[in-house]
Short mmCIF file of C-alpha atoms in Angstrom, two decimals:
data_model
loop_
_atom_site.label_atom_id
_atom_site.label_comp_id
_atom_site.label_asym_id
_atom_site.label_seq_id
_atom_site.Cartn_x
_atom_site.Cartn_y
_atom_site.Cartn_z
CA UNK N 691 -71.28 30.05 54.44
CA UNK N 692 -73.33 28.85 57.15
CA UNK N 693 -70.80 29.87 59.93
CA UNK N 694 -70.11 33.16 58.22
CA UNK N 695 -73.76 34.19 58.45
CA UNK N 696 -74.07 32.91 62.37
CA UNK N 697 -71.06 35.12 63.45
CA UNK N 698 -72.56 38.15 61.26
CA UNK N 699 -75.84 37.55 62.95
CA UNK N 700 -74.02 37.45 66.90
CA UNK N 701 -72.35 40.76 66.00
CA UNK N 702 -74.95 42.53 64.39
CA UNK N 703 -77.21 41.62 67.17
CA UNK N 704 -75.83 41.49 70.31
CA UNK N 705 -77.60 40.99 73.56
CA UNK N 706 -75.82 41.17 76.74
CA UNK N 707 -76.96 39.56 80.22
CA UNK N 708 -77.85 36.14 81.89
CA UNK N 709 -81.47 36.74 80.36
CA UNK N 710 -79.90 38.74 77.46
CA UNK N 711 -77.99 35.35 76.64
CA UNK N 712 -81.07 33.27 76.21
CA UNK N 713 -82.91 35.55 73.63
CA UNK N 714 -79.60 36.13 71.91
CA UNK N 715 -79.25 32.73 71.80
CA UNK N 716 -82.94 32.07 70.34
CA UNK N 717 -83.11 34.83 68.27
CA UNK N 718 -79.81 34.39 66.56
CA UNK N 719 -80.38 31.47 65.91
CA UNK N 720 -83.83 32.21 64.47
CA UNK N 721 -82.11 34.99 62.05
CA UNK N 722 -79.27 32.33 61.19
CA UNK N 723 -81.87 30.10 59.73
CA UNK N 724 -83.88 32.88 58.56
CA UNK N 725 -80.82 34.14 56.25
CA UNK N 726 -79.52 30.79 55.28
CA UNK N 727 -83.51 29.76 54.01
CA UNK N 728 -83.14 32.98 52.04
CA UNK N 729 -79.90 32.72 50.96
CA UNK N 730 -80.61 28.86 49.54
CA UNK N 731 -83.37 29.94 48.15
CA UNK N 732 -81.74 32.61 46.25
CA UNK N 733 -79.38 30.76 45.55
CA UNK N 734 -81.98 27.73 44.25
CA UNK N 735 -83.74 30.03 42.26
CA UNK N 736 -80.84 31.18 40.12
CA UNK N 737 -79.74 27.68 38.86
CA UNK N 738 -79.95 25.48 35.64
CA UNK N 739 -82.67 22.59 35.89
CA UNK N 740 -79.50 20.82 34.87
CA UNK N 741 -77.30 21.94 37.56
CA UNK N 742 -80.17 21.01 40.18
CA UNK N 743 -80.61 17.90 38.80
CA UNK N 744 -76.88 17.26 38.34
CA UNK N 745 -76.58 17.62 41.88
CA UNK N 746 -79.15 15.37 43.25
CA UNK N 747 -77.68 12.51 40.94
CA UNK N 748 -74.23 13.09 42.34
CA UNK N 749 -75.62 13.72 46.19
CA UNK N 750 -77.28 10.30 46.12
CA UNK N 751 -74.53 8.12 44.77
CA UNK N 752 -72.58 9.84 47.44
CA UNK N 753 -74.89 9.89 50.32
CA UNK N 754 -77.79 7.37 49.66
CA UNK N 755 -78.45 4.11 51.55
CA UNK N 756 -78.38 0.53 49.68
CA UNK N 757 -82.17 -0.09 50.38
CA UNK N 758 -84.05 -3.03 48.95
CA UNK N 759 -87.34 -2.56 46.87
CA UNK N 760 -90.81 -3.77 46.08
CA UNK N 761 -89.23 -4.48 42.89
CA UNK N 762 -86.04 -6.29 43.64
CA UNK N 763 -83.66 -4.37 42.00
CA UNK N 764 -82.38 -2.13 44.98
CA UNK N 765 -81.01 1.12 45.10
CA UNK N 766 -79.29 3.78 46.54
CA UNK N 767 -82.03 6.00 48.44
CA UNK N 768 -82.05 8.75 50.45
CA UNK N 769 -84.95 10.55 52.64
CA UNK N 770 -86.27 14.08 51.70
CA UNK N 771 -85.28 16.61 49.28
CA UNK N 772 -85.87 20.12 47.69
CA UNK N 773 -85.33 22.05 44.35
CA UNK N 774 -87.11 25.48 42.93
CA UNK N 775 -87.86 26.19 39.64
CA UNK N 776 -88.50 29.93 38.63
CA UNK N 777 -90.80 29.35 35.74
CA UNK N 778 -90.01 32.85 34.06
CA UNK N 779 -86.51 31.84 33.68
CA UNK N 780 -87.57 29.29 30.91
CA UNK N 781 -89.00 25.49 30.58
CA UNK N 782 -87.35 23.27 33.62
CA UNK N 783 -86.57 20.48 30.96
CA UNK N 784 -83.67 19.06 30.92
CA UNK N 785 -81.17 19.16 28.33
CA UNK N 786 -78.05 16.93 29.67
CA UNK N 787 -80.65 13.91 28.22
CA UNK N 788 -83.41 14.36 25.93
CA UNK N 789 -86.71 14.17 27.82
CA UNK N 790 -90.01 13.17 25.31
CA UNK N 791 -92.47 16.25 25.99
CA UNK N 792 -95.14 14.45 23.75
CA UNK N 793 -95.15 11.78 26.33
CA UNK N 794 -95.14 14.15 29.44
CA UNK N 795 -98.22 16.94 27.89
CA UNK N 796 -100.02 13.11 26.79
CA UNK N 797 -99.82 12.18 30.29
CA UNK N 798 -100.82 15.38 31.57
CA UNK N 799 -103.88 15.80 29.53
CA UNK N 800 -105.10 12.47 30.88
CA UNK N 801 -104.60 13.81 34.29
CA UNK N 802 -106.62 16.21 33.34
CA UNK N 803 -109.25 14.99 32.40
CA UNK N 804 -109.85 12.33 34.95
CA UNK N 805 -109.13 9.22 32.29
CA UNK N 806 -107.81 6.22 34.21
CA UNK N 807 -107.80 3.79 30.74
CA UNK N 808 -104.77 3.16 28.91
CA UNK N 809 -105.96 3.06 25.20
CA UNK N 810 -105.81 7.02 25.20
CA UNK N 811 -102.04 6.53 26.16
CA UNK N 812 -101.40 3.96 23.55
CA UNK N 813 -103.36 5.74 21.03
CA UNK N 814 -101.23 8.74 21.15
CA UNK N 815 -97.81 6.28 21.05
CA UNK N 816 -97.25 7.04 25.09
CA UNK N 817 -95.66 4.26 26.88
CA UNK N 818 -95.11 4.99 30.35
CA UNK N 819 -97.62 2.84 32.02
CA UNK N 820 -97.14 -0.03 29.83
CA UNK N 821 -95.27 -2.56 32.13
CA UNK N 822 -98.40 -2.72 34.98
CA UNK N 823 -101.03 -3.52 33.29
CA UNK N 824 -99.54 -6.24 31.45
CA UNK N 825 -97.68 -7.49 34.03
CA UNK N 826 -101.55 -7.47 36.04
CA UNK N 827 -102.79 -9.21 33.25
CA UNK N 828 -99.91 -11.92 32.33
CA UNK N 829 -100.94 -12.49 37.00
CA UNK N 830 -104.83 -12.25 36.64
CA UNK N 831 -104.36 -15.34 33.76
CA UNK N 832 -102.17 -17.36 35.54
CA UNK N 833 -99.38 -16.48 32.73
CA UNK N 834 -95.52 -16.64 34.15
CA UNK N 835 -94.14 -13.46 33.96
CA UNK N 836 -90.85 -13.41 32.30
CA UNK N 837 -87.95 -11.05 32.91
CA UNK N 838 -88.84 -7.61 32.30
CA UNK N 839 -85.25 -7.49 30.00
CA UNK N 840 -86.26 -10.49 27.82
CA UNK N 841 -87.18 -11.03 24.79
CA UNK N 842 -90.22 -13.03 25.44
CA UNK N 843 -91.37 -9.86 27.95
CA UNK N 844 -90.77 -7.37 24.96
CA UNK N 845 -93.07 -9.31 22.22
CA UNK N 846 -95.64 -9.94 25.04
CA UNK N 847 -95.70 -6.84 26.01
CA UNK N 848 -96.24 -4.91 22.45
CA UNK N 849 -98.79 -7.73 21.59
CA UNK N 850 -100.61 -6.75 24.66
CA UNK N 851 -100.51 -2.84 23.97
CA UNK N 852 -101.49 -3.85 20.53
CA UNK N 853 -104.80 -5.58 21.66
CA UNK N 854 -105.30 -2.47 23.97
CA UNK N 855 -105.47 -0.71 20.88
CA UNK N 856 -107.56 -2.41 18.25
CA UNK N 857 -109.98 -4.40 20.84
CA UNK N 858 -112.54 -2.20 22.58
CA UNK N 859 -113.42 -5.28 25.21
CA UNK N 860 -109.88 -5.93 25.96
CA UNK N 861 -108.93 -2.17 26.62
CA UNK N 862 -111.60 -1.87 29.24
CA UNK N 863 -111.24 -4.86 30.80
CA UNK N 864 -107.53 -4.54 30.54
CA UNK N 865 -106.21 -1.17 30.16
CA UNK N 866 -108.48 0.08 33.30
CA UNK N 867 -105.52 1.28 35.74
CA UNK N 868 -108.01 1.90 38.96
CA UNK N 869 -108.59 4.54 40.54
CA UNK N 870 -105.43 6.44 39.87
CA UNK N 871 -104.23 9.75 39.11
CA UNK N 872 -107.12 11.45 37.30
CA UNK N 873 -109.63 9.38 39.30
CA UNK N 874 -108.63 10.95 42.39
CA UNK N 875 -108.27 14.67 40.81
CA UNK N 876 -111.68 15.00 39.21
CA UNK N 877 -113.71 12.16 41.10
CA UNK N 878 -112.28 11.65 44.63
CA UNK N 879 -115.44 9.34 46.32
CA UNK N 880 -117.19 10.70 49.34
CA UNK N 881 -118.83 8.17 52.16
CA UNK N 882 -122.16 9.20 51.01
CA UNK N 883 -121.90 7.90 47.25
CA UNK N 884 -120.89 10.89 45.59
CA UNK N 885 -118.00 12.49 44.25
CA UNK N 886 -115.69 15.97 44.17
CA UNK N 887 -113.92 17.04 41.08
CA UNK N 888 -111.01 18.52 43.40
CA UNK N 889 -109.54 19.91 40.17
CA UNK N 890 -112.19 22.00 39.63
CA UNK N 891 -112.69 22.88 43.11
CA UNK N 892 -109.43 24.59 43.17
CA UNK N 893 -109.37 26.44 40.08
CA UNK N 894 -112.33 28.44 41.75
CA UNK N 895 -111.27 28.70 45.08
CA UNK N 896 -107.92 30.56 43.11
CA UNK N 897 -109.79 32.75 41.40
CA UNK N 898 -112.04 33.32 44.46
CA UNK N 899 -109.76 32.89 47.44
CA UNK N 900 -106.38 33.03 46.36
CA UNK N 901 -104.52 34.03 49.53
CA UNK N 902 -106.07 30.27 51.10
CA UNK N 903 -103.62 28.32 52.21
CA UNK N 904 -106.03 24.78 51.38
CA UNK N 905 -105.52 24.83 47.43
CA UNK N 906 -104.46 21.38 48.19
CA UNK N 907 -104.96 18.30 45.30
CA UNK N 908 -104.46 15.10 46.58
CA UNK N 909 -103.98 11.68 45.14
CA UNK N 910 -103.54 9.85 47.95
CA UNK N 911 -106.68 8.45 48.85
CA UNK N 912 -105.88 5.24 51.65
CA UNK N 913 -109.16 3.56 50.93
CA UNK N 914 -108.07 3.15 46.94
CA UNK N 915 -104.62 2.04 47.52
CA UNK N 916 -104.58 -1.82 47.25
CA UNK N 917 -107.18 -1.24 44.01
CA UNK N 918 -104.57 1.44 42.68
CA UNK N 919 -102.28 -1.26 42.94
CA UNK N 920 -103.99 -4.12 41.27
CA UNK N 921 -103.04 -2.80 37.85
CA UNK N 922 -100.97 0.20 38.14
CA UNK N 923 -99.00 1.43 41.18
CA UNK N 924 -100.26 4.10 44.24
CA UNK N 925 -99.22 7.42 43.66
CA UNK N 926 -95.92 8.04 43.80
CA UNK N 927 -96.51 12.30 43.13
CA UNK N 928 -99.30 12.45 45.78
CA UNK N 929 -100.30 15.73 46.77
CA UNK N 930 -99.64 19.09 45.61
CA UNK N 931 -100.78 23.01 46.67
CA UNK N 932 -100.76 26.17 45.11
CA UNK N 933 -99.84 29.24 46.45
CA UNK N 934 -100.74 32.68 45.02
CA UNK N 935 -98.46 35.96 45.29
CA UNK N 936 -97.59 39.02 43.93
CA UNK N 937 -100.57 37.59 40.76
CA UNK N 938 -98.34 34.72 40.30
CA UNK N 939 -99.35 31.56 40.84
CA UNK N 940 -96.71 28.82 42.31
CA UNK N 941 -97.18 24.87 42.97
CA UNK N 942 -95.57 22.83 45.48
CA UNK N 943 -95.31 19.01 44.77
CA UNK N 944 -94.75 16.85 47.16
CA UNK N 945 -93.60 13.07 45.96
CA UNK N 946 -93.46 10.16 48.52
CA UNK N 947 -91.62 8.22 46.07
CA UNK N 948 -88.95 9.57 43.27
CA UNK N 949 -87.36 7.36 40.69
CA UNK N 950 -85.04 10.13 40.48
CA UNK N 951 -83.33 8.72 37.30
CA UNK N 952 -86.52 7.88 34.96
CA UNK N 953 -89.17 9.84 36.89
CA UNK N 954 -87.85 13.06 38.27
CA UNK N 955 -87.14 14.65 34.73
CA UNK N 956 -91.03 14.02 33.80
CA UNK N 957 -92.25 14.95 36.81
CA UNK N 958 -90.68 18.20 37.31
CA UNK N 959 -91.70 19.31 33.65
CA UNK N 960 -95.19 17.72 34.33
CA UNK N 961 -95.91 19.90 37.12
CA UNK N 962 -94.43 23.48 35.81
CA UNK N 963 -96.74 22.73 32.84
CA UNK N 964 -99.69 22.24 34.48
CA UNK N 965 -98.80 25.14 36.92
CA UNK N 966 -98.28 27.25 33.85
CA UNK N 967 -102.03 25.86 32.44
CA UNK N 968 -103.47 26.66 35.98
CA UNK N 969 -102.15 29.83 35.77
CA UNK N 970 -103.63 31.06 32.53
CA UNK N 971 -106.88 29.56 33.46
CA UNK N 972 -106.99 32.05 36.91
CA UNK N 973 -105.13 35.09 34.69
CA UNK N 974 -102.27 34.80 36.86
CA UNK N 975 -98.43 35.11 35.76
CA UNK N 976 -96.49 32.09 36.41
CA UNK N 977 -94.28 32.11 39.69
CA UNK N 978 -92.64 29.02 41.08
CA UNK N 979 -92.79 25.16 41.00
CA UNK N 980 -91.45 23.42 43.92
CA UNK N 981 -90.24 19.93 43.97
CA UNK N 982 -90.27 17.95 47.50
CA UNK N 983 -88.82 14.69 47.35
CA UNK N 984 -89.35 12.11 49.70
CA UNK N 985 -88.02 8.85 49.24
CA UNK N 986 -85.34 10.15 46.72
CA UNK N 987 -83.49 6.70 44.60
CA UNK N 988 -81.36 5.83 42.34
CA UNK N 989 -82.14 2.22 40.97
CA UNK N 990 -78.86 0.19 41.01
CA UNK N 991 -79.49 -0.37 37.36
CA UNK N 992 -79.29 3.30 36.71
CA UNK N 993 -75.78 4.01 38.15
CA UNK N 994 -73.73 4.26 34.77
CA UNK N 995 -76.74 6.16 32.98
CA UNK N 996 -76.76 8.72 36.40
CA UNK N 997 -72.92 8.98 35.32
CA UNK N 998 -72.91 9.20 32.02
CA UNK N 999 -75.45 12.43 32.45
CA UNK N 1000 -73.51 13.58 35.10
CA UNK N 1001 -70.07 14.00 32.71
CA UNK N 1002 -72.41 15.99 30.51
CA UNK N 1003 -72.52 18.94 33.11
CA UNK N 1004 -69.95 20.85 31.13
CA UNK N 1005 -72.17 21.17 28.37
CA UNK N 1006 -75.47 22.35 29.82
CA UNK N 1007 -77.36 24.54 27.20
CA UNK N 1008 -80.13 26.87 27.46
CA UNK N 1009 -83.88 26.57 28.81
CA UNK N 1010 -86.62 25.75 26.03
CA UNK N 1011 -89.41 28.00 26.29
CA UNK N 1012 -92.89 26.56 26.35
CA UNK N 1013 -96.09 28.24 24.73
CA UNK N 1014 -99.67 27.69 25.58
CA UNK N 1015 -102.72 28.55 23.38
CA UNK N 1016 -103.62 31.53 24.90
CA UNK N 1017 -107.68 31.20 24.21
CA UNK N 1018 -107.92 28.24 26.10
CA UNK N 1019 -109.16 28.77 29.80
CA UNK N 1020 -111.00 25.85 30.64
CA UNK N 1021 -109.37 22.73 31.67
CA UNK N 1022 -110.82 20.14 29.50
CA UNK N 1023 -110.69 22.03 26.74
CA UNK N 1024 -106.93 21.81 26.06
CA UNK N 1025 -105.32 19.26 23.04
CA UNK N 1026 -102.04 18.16 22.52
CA UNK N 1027 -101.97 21.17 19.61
CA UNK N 1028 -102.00 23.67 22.18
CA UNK N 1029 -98.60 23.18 23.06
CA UNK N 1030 -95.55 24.08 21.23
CA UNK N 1031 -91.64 23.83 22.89
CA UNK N 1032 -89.18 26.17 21.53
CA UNK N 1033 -85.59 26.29 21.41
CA UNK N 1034 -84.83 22.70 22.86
CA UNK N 1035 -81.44 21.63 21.91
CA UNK N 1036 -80.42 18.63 24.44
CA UNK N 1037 -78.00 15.55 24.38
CA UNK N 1038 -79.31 12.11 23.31
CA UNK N 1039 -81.67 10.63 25.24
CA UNK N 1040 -80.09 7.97 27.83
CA UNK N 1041 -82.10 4.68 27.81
CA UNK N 1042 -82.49 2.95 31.67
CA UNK N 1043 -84.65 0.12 32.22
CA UNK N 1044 -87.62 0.53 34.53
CA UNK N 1045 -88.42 -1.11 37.26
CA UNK N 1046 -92.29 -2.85 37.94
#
């Protein structure tokens, strides 16, 4: 396609001459890439969640680098990547494996509302942050830790949740993750003591100034990152911008790190629900959400589950629609009631273990 577009763009615009050559040269190859961006994106827009996500699971088991890993189980990895979502089309879950929306609107509503702790997450039966905490706690009491696939991990591990739950000393002592995610969104620390609720920062500066291009969110904060890491893990999705157009509002994720086979799938539904609650708190239509990948993996343990979906691409069935309580408009004033997901009909969940 790409060399069918160059030759229509030398013959369509032809510029003759010694100096002639030189601007044909740059501006050809200007509209080239200008088509071909269009053309991808058009092309982006139009497809499945399933079918973009098909085809970064295929593209890095056929492209990616063996890398090692903090976490020694290696993978194949690959550096930068891009998929659009066009939230009017439907939901962006997937529906080649079932994806737990409890556990990704849970999540999100802690986010939200700047919580670091993980009793809230145990509380509501989430258990996605599970493995760093305990494994900082089995460390911070000189406790071996044992193989995150044994049995003796697995007991220790729901005792520990357990004792998150039901003892308030423990949880805070405990369950305090650092200053992750929601820390960063609603309280980033300034040098002077104070703090800026970035969240709500940019939720006014869209309703005020929504042709800015600095309705940037960012989790990233260098000074926290060893803390982050004490108990949980730096932020792997760590900065993200929205972009206003047309009265719909889009978001742009960038992620510097993409456990493409357990994380992706949450991530992308994450973020086009909280672009979708953004948007209803500005009175904006929904537009786009943009996934940027940087370092894009597969962990080695994940290869047969990343095939297994993969053979499920002849069977990819239609988006789920997501509604939103449409008298909320403030952001702390959401529940997990608020939320209801229609029309979801996927294949069986695929079970991987995950990496710490």
């Amino acid at each position: 396609m790409l060399v069918s577009i160059a030759f229509l763009c030398f013959f369509v615009n032809p510029v003759r001459g010694r100096e002639g050559s030189q601007r044909a040269s740059t501006s050809n190859g200007i509209n080239v890439l200008f088509i071909f961006q269009n053309r991808y994106n058009e092309i982006m827009q139009g497809k499945h969640v399933d079918e973009l996500y098909l085809d970064l699971l295929e593209h890095i088991m056929k492209n990616g680098a063996v890398k090692t890993d903090r976490t020694g189980t290696g993978t194949k990895s690959l550096l930068g990547y891009q998929m659009r979502f066009n939230l009017a089309d439907g939901f962006p879950l997937l529906t080649t494996k079932k994806v737990p929306i409890k556990s990704i609107i849970h999540e999100l509503l802690w986010f939200m509302r700047g919580d670091t702790n993980l009793k809230y997450l145990a509380d509501n039966n989430v258990h996605i942050w599970d493995e760093w905490p305990y494994k900082a706690y089995l460390i911070k009491n000189g406790i071996s830790v044992p193989k995150s696939d044994s049995e003796e991990w697995k007991t220790g591990l729901k005792e520990f949740i357990e004792k998150i739950k039901s003892a308030e000393n423990f949880a805070k002592e405990y369950g305090n993750l650092g200053p992750i995610y929601g820390y960063q969104w609603r309280s980033w620390p300034t040098p002077n003591g104070g703090h800026i609720d970035q969240l709500a920062k940019i939720i006014e500066e869209i309703k005020k100034n929504p042709d800015s291009r600095r309705l940037i969110i960012s989790a990233w904060n260098v000074a926290d990152i060893d803390e982050m890491a004490k108990a949980g893990i730096p932020p792997c999705h760590t900065l993200f911008q929205f972009y206003v157009s047309d009265g719909k509002l889009s978001c742009q994720l960038y992620q510097r790190s993409c456990d493409t086979f357990l994380g992706v799938p949450f991530n992308i539904a994450s973020y086009s629900l909280f672009t979708m609650i953004i948007a209803q708190i500005c009175g904006l239509q929904v537009g786009e959400f943009v996934w940027t990948g940087g370092d894009v993996h597969l962990y080695l343990n994940h290869l047969d589950q990343a095939k297994l979906q993969i053979s499920r691409r002849s069977d990819i069935r239609p988006l789920p629609k997501m509604k939103i309580n449409p008298t909320k408009t403030k952001i702390e004033d959401f529940i997990i009631d608020d939320f209801e997901l229609t029309d979801y009909n996927p294949h069986e969940s695929i079970k991987a273990p995950i990496a710490v």
